[in-house]
PDB file of C-alpha atoms in Angstrom:
ATOM      1  CA  MET Q   1     -37.163 139.505  31.678  1.00 37.00           C
ATOM      2  CA  SER Q   2     -34.489 138.386  29.210  1.00 41.00           C
ATOM      3  CA  THR Q   3     -31.001 137.710  30.535  1.00 43.00           C
ATOM      4  CA  ASP Q   4     -27.942 139.443  29.054  1.00 43.00           C
ATOM      5  CA  GLN Q   5     -26.968 136.131  27.449  1.00 47.00           C
ATOM      6  CA  GLU Q   6     -30.376 135.783  25.813  1.00 50.00           C
ATOM      7  CA  LEU Q   7     -30.259 139.343  24.528  1.00 45.00           C
ATOM      8  CA  PHE Q   8     -26.771 138.815  23.120  1.00 52.00           C
ATOM      9  CA  ALA Q   9     -27.779 135.535  21.476  1.00 61.00           C
ATOM     10  CA  ALA Q  10     -30.713 137.290  19.806  1.00 68.00           C
ATOM     11  CA  GLY Q  11     -28.455 140.080  18.560  1.00 84.00           C
ATOM     12  CA  LEU Q  12     -25.868 137.622  17.263  1.00 85.00           C
ATOM     13  CA  ALA Q  13     -28.564 135.697  15.387  1.00 88.00           C
ATOM     14  CA  ILE Q  14     -29.736 138.917  13.714  1.00 92.00           C
ATOM     15  CA  TYR Q  15     -26.162 139.816  12.751  1.00 91.00           C
ATOM     16  CA  GLN Q  16     -25.552 136.356  11.300  1.00 91.00           C
ATOM     17  CA  LYS Q  17     -28.741 136.660   9.256  1.00 94.00           C
ATOM     18  CA  ILE Q  18     -27.598 140.059   7.937  1.00 95.00           C
ATOM     19  CA  VAL Q  19     -24.298 138.508   6.868  1.00 94.00           C
ATOM     20  CA  ARG Q  20     -25.946 135.417   5.367  1.00 95.00           C
ATOM     21  CA  GLU Q  21     -28.400 137.499   3.339  1.00 97.00           C
ATOM     22  CA  ASN Q  22     -25.625 139.948   2.348  1.00 97.00           C
ATOM     23  CA  LEU Q  23     -27.761 142.891   3.439  1.00 97.00           C
ATOM     24  CA  MET Q  24     -24.680 144.992   4.247  1.00 97.00           C
ATOM     25  CA  PHE Q  25     -22.655 143.691   1.289  1.00 97.00           C
ATOM     26  CA  HIS Q  26     -20.214 141.662   3.362  1.00 97.00           C
ATOM     27  CA  ARG Q  27     -19.307 139.540   0.336  1.00 97.00           C
ATOM     28  CA  GLU Q  28     -18.247 142.548  -1.707  1.00 98.00           C
ATOM     29  CA  VAL Q  29     -16.454 144.274   1.175  1.00 98.00           C
ATOM     30  CA  TYR Q  30     -14.441 141.239   2.221  1.00 98.00           C
ATOM     31  CA  GLY Q  31     -13.779 140.349  -1.410  1.00 98.00           C
ATOM     32  CA  LYS Q  32     -12.158 143.776  -1.736  1.00 98.00           C
ATOM     33  CA  LEU Q  33     -10.180 143.179   1.462  1.00 98.00           C
ATOM     34  CA  HIS Q  34      -8.890 139.901   0.024  1.00 98.00           C
ATOM     35  CA  GLU Q  35      -7.788 141.645  -3.189  1.00 98.00           C
ATOM     36  CA  ILE Q  36      -5.826 144.288  -1.302  1.00 98.00           C
ATOM     37  CA  LEU Q  37      -4.132 141.761   0.976  1.00 98.00           C
ATOM     38  CA  VAL Q  38      -3.042 139.609  -1.970  1.00 98.00           C
ATOM     39  CA  ARG Q  39      -1.803 142.601  -3.946  1.00 97.00           C
ATOM     40  CA  GLU Q  40      -0.300 144.895  -1.295  1.00 97.00           C
ATOM     41  CA  ALA Q  41       0.314 143.202   2.059  1.00 98.00           C
ATOM     42  CA  PRO Q  42       3.932 142.242   2.865  1.00 96.00           C
ATOM     43  CA  LYS Q  43       5.021 138.619   2.972  1.00 96.00           C
ATOM     44  CA  HIS Q  44       3.897 136.660   6.030  1.00 97.00           C
ATOM     45  CA  PHE Q  45       1.963 139.712   7.211  1.00 98.00           C
ATOM     46  CA  ARG Q  46       0.711 140.045  10.770  1.00 98.00           C
ATOM     47  CA  PHE Q  47      -3.002 140.843  10.652  1.00 98.00           C
ATOM     48  CA  LEU Q  48      -4.788 142.668  13.476  1.00 98.00           C
ATOM     49  CA  ASP Q  49      -8.580 142.327  13.272  1.00 98.00           C
ATOM     50  CA  VAL Q  50     -10.024 145.072  15.492  1.00 98.00           C
ATOM     51  CA  ALA Q  51     -13.457 144.305  16.982  1.00 96.00           C
ATOM     52  CA  CYS Q  52     -13.371 141.043  15.030  1.00 96.00           C
ATOM     53  CA  GLY Q  53     -16.735 139.697  16.216  1.00 93.00           C
ATOM     54  CA  THR Q  54     -17.284 136.179  14.898  1.00 94.00           C
ATOM     55  CA  ALA Q  55     -14.482 136.702  12.323  1.00 96.00           C
ATOM     56  CA  SER Q  56     -16.290 134.564   9.754  1.00 95.00           C
ATOM     57  CA  SER Q  57     -15.940 137.117   6.948  1.00 97.00           C
ATOM     58  CA  SER Q  58     -12.332 137.910   7.860  1.00 98.00           C
ATOM     59  CA  ALA Q  59     -11.436 134.221   7.847  1.00 98.00           C
ATOM     60  CA  ALA Q  60     -12.860 133.818   4.353  1.00 97.00           C
ATOM     61  CA  ALA Q  61     -10.993 136.905   3.128  1.00 98.00           C
ATOM     62  CA  LEU Q  62      -7.684 135.636   4.513  1.00 98.00           C
ATOM     63  CA  ILE Q  63      -7.802 132.285   2.737  1.00 97.00           C
ATOM     64  CA  GLY Q  64      -5.298 132.326  -0.116  1.00 97.00           C
ATOM     65  CA  THR Q  65      -3.254 135.215   1.288  1.00 98.00           C
ATOM     66  CA  ASP Q  66       0.286 135.118   2.683  1.00 98.00           C
ATOM     67  CA  ILE Q  67      -0.816 135.733   6.270  1.00 98.00           C
ATOM     68  CA  GLY Q  68       1.760 134.886   8.905  1.00 98.00           C
ATOM     69  CA  ARG Q  69      -0.217 135.611  12.062  1.00 98.00           C
ATOM     70  CA  TYR Q  70      -3.784 136.557  13.010  1.00 98.00           C
ATOM     71  CA  ILE Q  71      -4.764 138.532  16.120  1.00 98.00           C
ATOM     72  CA  GLY Q  72      -8.412 139.284  16.797  1.00 98.00           C
ATOM     73  CA  ILE Q  73      -9.782 141.604  19.474  1.00 97.00           C
ATOM     74  CA  ASP Q  74     -13.400 141.709  20.627  1.00 95.00           C
ATOM     75  CA  ILE Q  75     -15.218 142.461  23.857  1.00 93.00           C
ATOM     76  CA  SER Q  76     -17.668 139.564  23.445  1.00 91.00           C
ATOM     77  CA  THR Q  77     -16.591 136.140  24.683  1.00 92.00           C
ATOM     78  CA  GLN Q  78     -19.555 134.599  22.828  1.00 90.00           C
ATOM     79  CA  SER Q  79     -18.411 136.079  19.515  1.00 92.00           C
ATOM     80  CA  LEU Q  80     -14.848 134.933  20.136  1.00 95.00           C
ATOM     81  CA  ASP Q  81     -16.063 131.392  20.743  1.00 94.00           C
ATOM     82  CA  VAL Q  82     -17.630 131.447  17.268  1.00 93.00           C
ATOM     83  CA  ALA Q  83     -14.526 133.127  15.824  1.00 96.00           C
ATOM     84  CA  LYS Q  84     -12.305 130.337  17.123  1.00 97.00           C
ATOM     85  CA  GLN Q  85     -14.171 127.862  14.958  1.00 96.00           C
ATOM     86  CA  ALA Q  86     -14.256 130.150  11.913  1.00 97.00           C
ATOM     87  CA  LEU Q  87     -10.519 130.826  12.070  1.00 98.00           C
ATOM     88  CA  ALA Q  88      -9.568 127.155  12.362  1.00 97.00           C
ATOM     89  CA  MET Q  89      -9.318 127.102   8.566  1.00 95.00           C
ATOM     90  CA  LEU Q  90      -6.232 129.351   8.657  1.00 97.00           C
ATOM     91  CA  SER Q  91      -2.817 127.688   8.677  1.00 95.00           C
ATOM     92  CA  CYS Q  92      -1.109 130.519  10.583  1.00 98.00           C
ATOM     93  CA  PRO Q  93      -1.004 131.067  14.368  1.00 98.00           C
ATOM     94  CA  VAL Q  94      -4.280 132.560  15.644  1.00 98.00           C
ATOM     95  CA  GLU Q  95      -4.714 134.555  18.839  1.00 98.00           C
ATOM     96  CA  LEU Q  96      -8.016 135.913  20.171  1.00 98.00           C
ATOM     97  CA  ARG Q  97      -8.193 138.507  22.927  1.00 97.00           C
ATOM     98  CA  CYS Q  98     -11.280 139.552  24.870  1.00 97.00           C
ATOM     99  CA  GLN Q  99     -10.910 143.289  25.383  1.00 96.00           C
ATOM    100  CA  ASN Q 100     -12.472 146.647  24.513  1.00 95.00           C
ATOM    101  CA  PHE Q 101     -10.863 147.500  21.186  1.00 96.00           C
ATOM    102  CA  ALA Q 102     -10.094 151.150  22.029  1.00 95.00           C
ATOM    103  CA  ASP Q 103      -8.422 150.134  25.290  1.00 96.00           C
ATOM    104  CA  ALA Q 104      -6.468 147.384  23.529  1.00 97.00           C
ATOM    105  CA  ILE Q 105      -5.101 149.731  20.862  1.00 97.00           C
ATOM    106  CA  GLY Q 106      -4.298 152.374  23.455  1.00 95.00           C
ATOM    107  CA  GLN Q 107      -1.974 149.880  25.166  1.00 95.00           C
ATOM    108  CA  TRP Q 108      -0.673 148.131  22.038  1.00 95.00           C
ATOM    109  CA  SER Q 109       3.081 147.593  21.654  1.00 91.00           C
ATOM    110  CA  GLU Q 110       3.401 144.545  19.373  1.00 93.00           C
ATOM    111  CA  PRO Q 111       4.393 144.803  15.698  1.00 92.00           C
ATOM    112  CA  VAL Q 112       1.680 144.260  13.089  1.00 98.00           C
ATOM    113  CA  ASP Q 113       1.593 144.853   9.333  1.00 98.00           C
ATOM    114  CA  VAL Q 114      -2.112 145.193   8.554  1.00 98.00           C
ATOM    115  CA  VAL Q 115      -4.879 146.612  10.746  1.00 98.00           C
ATOM    116  CA  TRP Q 116      -8.502 146.019   9.710  1.00 98.00           C
ATOM    117  CA  VAL Q 117     -11.524 147.622  11.358  1.00 98.00           C
ATOM    118  CA  GLY Q 118     -14.859 146.419   9.991  1.00 97.00           C
ATOM    119  CA  MET Q 119     -17.878 148.517  11.027  1.00 95.00           C
ATOM    120  CA  SER Q 120     -16.648 149.354  14.525  1.00 95.00           C
ATOM    121  CA  LEU Q 121     -14.633 152.583  14.563  1.00 96.00           C
ATOM    122  CA  HIS Q 122     -17.860 154.568  14.118  1.00 96.00           C
ATOM    123  CA  HIS Q 123     -18.916 153.558  17.637  1.00 94.00           C
ATOM    124  CA  LEU Q 124     -16.363 156.045  18.957  1.00 95.00           C
ATOM    125  CA  PRO Q 125     -17.448 159.698  19.152  1.00 89.00           C
ATOM    126  CA  SER Q 126     -15.567 161.989  16.746  1.00 86.00           C
ATOM    127  CA  ALA Q 127     -13.252 163.250  19.496  1.00 90.00           C
ATOM    128  CA  GLU Q 128     -12.090 159.702  20.242  1.00 95.00           C
ATOM    129  CA  LYS Q 129     -11.515 158.570  16.662  1.00 97.00           C
ATOM    130  CA  LEU Q 130      -8.374 160.656  16.159  1.00 97.00           C
ATOM    131  CA  PRO Q 131      -6.417 159.312  19.180  1.00 97.00           C
ATOM    132  CA  PHE Q 132      -7.353 155.788  18.081  1.00 97.00           C
ATOM    133  CA  MET Q 133      -6.076 156.390  14.541  1.00 97.00           C
ATOM    134  CA  GLN Q 134      -2.916 158.026  15.860  1.00 97.00           C
ATOM    135  CA  ARG Q 135      -2.177 154.885  17.846  1.00 97.00           C
ATOM    136  CA  ILE Q 136      -2.744 152.758  14.738  1.00 97.00           C
ATOM    137  CA  ARG Q 137      -0.283 154.924  12.807  1.00 97.00           C
ATOM    138  CA  ALA Q 138       2.252 154.533  15.607  1.00 96.00           C
ATOM    139  CA  ILE Q 139       2.123 150.723  15.645  1.00 96.00           C
ATOM    140  CA  LEU Q 140       2.256 150.219  11.868  1.00 97.00           C
ATOM    141  CA  PRO Q 141       5.538 150.096   9.933  1.00 95.00           C
ATOM    142  CA  ARG Q 142       6.109 152.534   7.090  1.00 91.00           C
ATOM    143  CA  ASN Q 143       4.784 150.028   4.532  1.00 92.00           C
ATOM    144  CA  GLY Q 144       1.878 148.938   6.743  1.00 96.00           C
ATOM    145  CA  LEU Q 145      -1.782 149.028   5.770  1.00 98.00           C
ATOM    146  CA  PHE Q 146      -4.684 150.470   7.725  1.00 98.00           C
ATOM    147  CA  LEU Q 147      -8.061 149.481   6.257  1.00 98.00           C
ATOM    148  CA  ILE Q 148     -11.487 150.446   7.551  1.00 98.00           C
ATOM    149  CA  TRP Q 149     -15.078 149.766   6.516  1.00 98.00           C
ATOM    150  CA  GLU Q 150     -17.245 152.406   8.109  1.00 98.00           C
ATOM    151  CA  PRO Q 151     -20.553 154.275   7.799  1.00 98.00           C
ATOM    152  CA  THR Q 152     -20.120 157.426   5.725  1.00 98.00           C
ATOM    153  CA  LEU Q 153     -22.275 160.513   5.443  1.00 98.00           C
ATOM    154  CA  LEU Q 154     -23.125 161.780   1.986  1.00 97.00           C
ATOM    155  CA  GLU Q 155     -21.918 165.262   1.111  1.00 94.00           C
ATOM    156  CA  ASP Q 156     -23.809 167.881   3.184  1.00 94.00           C
ATOM    157  CA  GLU Q 157     -25.559 165.119   5.153  1.00 97.00           C
ATOM    158  CA  ASP Q 158     -25.691 165.114   8.963  1.00 97.00           C
ATOM    159  CA  ARG Q 159     -26.047 162.179  11.353  1.00 97.00           C
ATOM    160  CA  ALA Q 160     -29.826 162.574  11.678  1.00 98.00           C
ATOM    161  CA  ALA Q 161     -30.285 162.398   7.905  1.00 98.00           C
ATOM    162  CA  TRP Q 162     -27.982 159.378   7.678  1.00 98.00           C
ATOM    163  CA  LEU Q 163     -29.999 157.607  10.387  1.00 98.00           C
ATOM    164  CA  ASP Q 164     -33.256 158.362   8.584  1.00 97.00           C
ATOM    165  CA  ARG Q 165     -31.709 157.036   5.370  1.00 97.00           C
ATOM    166  CA  PHE Q 166     -30.970 153.779   7.151  1.00 97.00           C
ATOM    167  CA  THR Q 167     -34.539 153.506   8.441  1.00 97.00           C
ATOM    168  CA  ALA Q 168     -35.755 153.944   4.850  1.00 97.00           C
ATOM    169  CA  ILE Q 169     -33.819 150.811   3.842  1.00 96.00           C
ATOM    170  CA  ARG Q 170     -36.436 148.700   5.623  1.00 97.00           C
ATOM    171  CA  THR Q 171     -38.078 147.596   2.336  1.00 95.00           C
ATOM    172  CA  GLU Q 172     -34.725 146.277   1.083  1.00 96.00           C
ATOM    173  CA  TRP Q 173     -34.153 144.251   4.261  1.00 97.00           C
ATOM    174  CA  SER Q 174     -37.203 142.025   3.902  1.00 96.00           C
ATOM    175  CA  ALA Q 175     -35.187 139.050   5.203  1.00 96.00           C
ATOM    176  CA  LEU Q 176     -35.516 140.535   8.705  1.00 96.00           C
ATOM    177  CA  THR Q 177     -38.727 140.567  10.694  1.00 96.00           C
ATOM    178  CA  ASP Q 178     -40.089 143.930  11.861  1.00 97.00           C
ATOM    179  CA  GLU Q 179     -38.831 143.138  15.354  1.00 96.00           C
ATOM    180  CA  GLU Q 180     -35.341 142.287  14.104  1.00 95.00           C
ATOM    181  CA  PHE Q 181     -35.093 145.418  11.968  1.00 96.00           C
ATOM    182  CA  ALA Q 182     -36.330 147.558  14.858  1.00 95.00           C
ATOM    183  CA  ALA Q 183     -33.567 146.100  17.054  1.00 93.00           C
ATOM    184  CA  VAL Q 184     -30.928 147.005  14.457  1.00 94.00           C
ATOM    185  CA  ASP Q 185     -32.378 150.481  13.963  1.00 95.00           C
ATOM    186  CA  THR Q 186     -32.425 151.101  17.724  1.00 94.00           C
ATOM    187  CA  HIS Q 187     -28.804 149.983  18.060  1.00 92.00           C
ATOM    188  CA  ILE Q 188     -27.667 152.204  15.191  1.00 94.00           C
ATOM    189  CA  ARG Q 189     -29.457 155.265  16.553  1.00 95.00           C
ATOM    190  CA  ALA Q 190     -27.869 154.737  19.945  1.00 93.00           C
ATOM    191  CA  ALA Q 191     -24.330 153.814  18.931  1.00 92.00           C
ATOM    192  CA  ASP Q 192     -23.397 154.897  15.380  1.00 94.00           C
ATOM    193  CA  TYR Q 193     -21.443 158.091  14.715  1.00 96.00           C
ATOM    194  CA  PRO Q 194     -20.636 158.170  10.984  1.00 97.00           C
ATOM    195  CA  GLU Q 195     -18.274 160.670   9.378  1.00 97.00           C
ATOM    196  CA  SER Q 196     -18.200 162.182   5.900  1.00 98.00           C
ATOM    197  CA  LYS Q 197     -15.583 161.013   3.418  1.00 98.00           C
ATOM    198  CA  ALA Q 198     -13.815 164.347   3.872  1.00 97.00           C
ATOM    199  CA  ASP Q 199     -13.775 163.863   7.634  1.00 97.00           C
ATOM    200  CA  TRP Q 200     -12.465 160.297   7.357  1.00 98.00           C
ATOM    201  CA  ALA Q 201      -9.671 161.692   5.144  1.00 97.00           C
ATOM    202  CA  ALA Q 202      -8.957 164.554   7.556  1.00 97.00           C
ATOM    203  CA  LEU Q 203      -8.784 162.153  10.503  1.00 97.00           C
ATOM    204  CA  GLY Q 204      -6.254 160.025   8.649  1.00 97.00           C
ATOM    205  CA  ASN Q 205      -4.177 163.046   7.706  1.00 97.00           C
ATOM    206  CA  SER Q 206      -4.192 164.353  11.283  1.00 97.00           C
ATOM    207  CA  ALA Q 207      -3.189 160.885  12.515  1.00 97.00           C
ATOM    208  CA  GLY Q 208      -0.106 160.942  10.282  1.00 96.00           C
ATOM    209  CA  PHE Q 209      -1.207 158.878   7.289  1.00 96.00           C
ATOM    210  CA  GLY Q 210      -0.046 160.358   4.017  1.00 90.00           C
ATOM    211  CA  ARG Q 211      -2.928 159.224   1.862  1.00 93.00           C
ATOM    212  CA  MET Q 212      -6.467 157.831   2.015  1.00 97.00           C
ATOM    213  CA  GLU Q 213      -8.044 155.927  -0.865  1.00 98.00           C
ATOM    214  CA  GLU Q 214     -11.693 154.923  -1.175  1.00 98.00           C
ATOM    215  CA  LEU Q 215     -11.807 151.283  -2.278  1.00 98.00           C
ATOM    216  CA  TYR Q 216     -15.524 150.489  -2.232  1.00 98.00           C
ATOM    217  CA  MET Q 217     -18.927 152.061  -1.629  1.00 98.00           C
ATOM    218  CA  MET Q 218     -21.853 149.907  -0.536  1.00 98.00           C
ATOM    219  CA  ALA Q 219     -24.683 149.876  -3.086  1.00 97.00           C
ATOM    220  CA  SER Q 220     -26.905 151.412  -0.395  1.00 97.00           C
ATOM    221  CA  ARG Q 221     -24.328 154.234  -0.040  1.00 97.00           C
ATOM    222  CA  MET Q 222     -24.464 153.764   3.733  1.00 98.00           C
ATOM    223  CA  GLY Q 223     -20.763 152.929   4.152  1.00 98.00           C
ATOM    224  CA  ARG Q 224     -17.424 152.708   2.379  1.00 98.00           C
ATOM    225  CA  VAL Q 225     -14.047 150.960   2.588  1.00 98.00           C
ATOM    226  CA  TYR Q 226     -10.955 153.145   2.935  1.00 98.00           C
ATOM    227  CA  LYS Q 227      -7.248 152.399   2.796  1.00 98.00           C
ATOM    228  CA  TYR Q 228      -4.667 154.527   4.576  1.00 98.00           C
ATOM    229  CA  ASN Q 229      -0.919 154.399   4.026  1.00 88.00           C
TER     230      ASN Q 229
END
């Protein structure tokens, strides 16, 4: 029987292959994040990377920006060990915290200027997304930025149809073995709770954000990047 460490290592290897092969369009998503940070983030901004994982894509996006401090939160010590190396390229202070991201935000009291959530908020059921976003609104200054990259239902699509649409992507993910794709598909069916664009907007409005803007849609139409302010 595989140990938890072996199972995690296998999952991390699959994720790193997905990023390397750009199967989820990490290059385009984090390129867009870089553009927004250069254009709109305040000087010496404090960047909170929620559920940062290995932080490799975030680190690349932050190069060339006026970042003053980086804080990353993730529940995986193994991912944070990788993140520490990836973030060494930044010239600002870096802090990594091992904690459940929802618990961390629920207790947060430190000032930040930009909050980024990359493919993680959808793990919360719909009823838990609003309190999380309300806490984000409370900790951001008036000119702060809240940016998310999350799975998004098409108009009139439900979760079951979205899940089946992901399964149909198999032919486009030829870089993964059948076993690797099955592992991803199983994880998504167990843990992903996407919202429609209208629902993502309504959540932001209910949380106190005045406006939501769609910045990018993945070519697969499985997810989108949104900006709230």
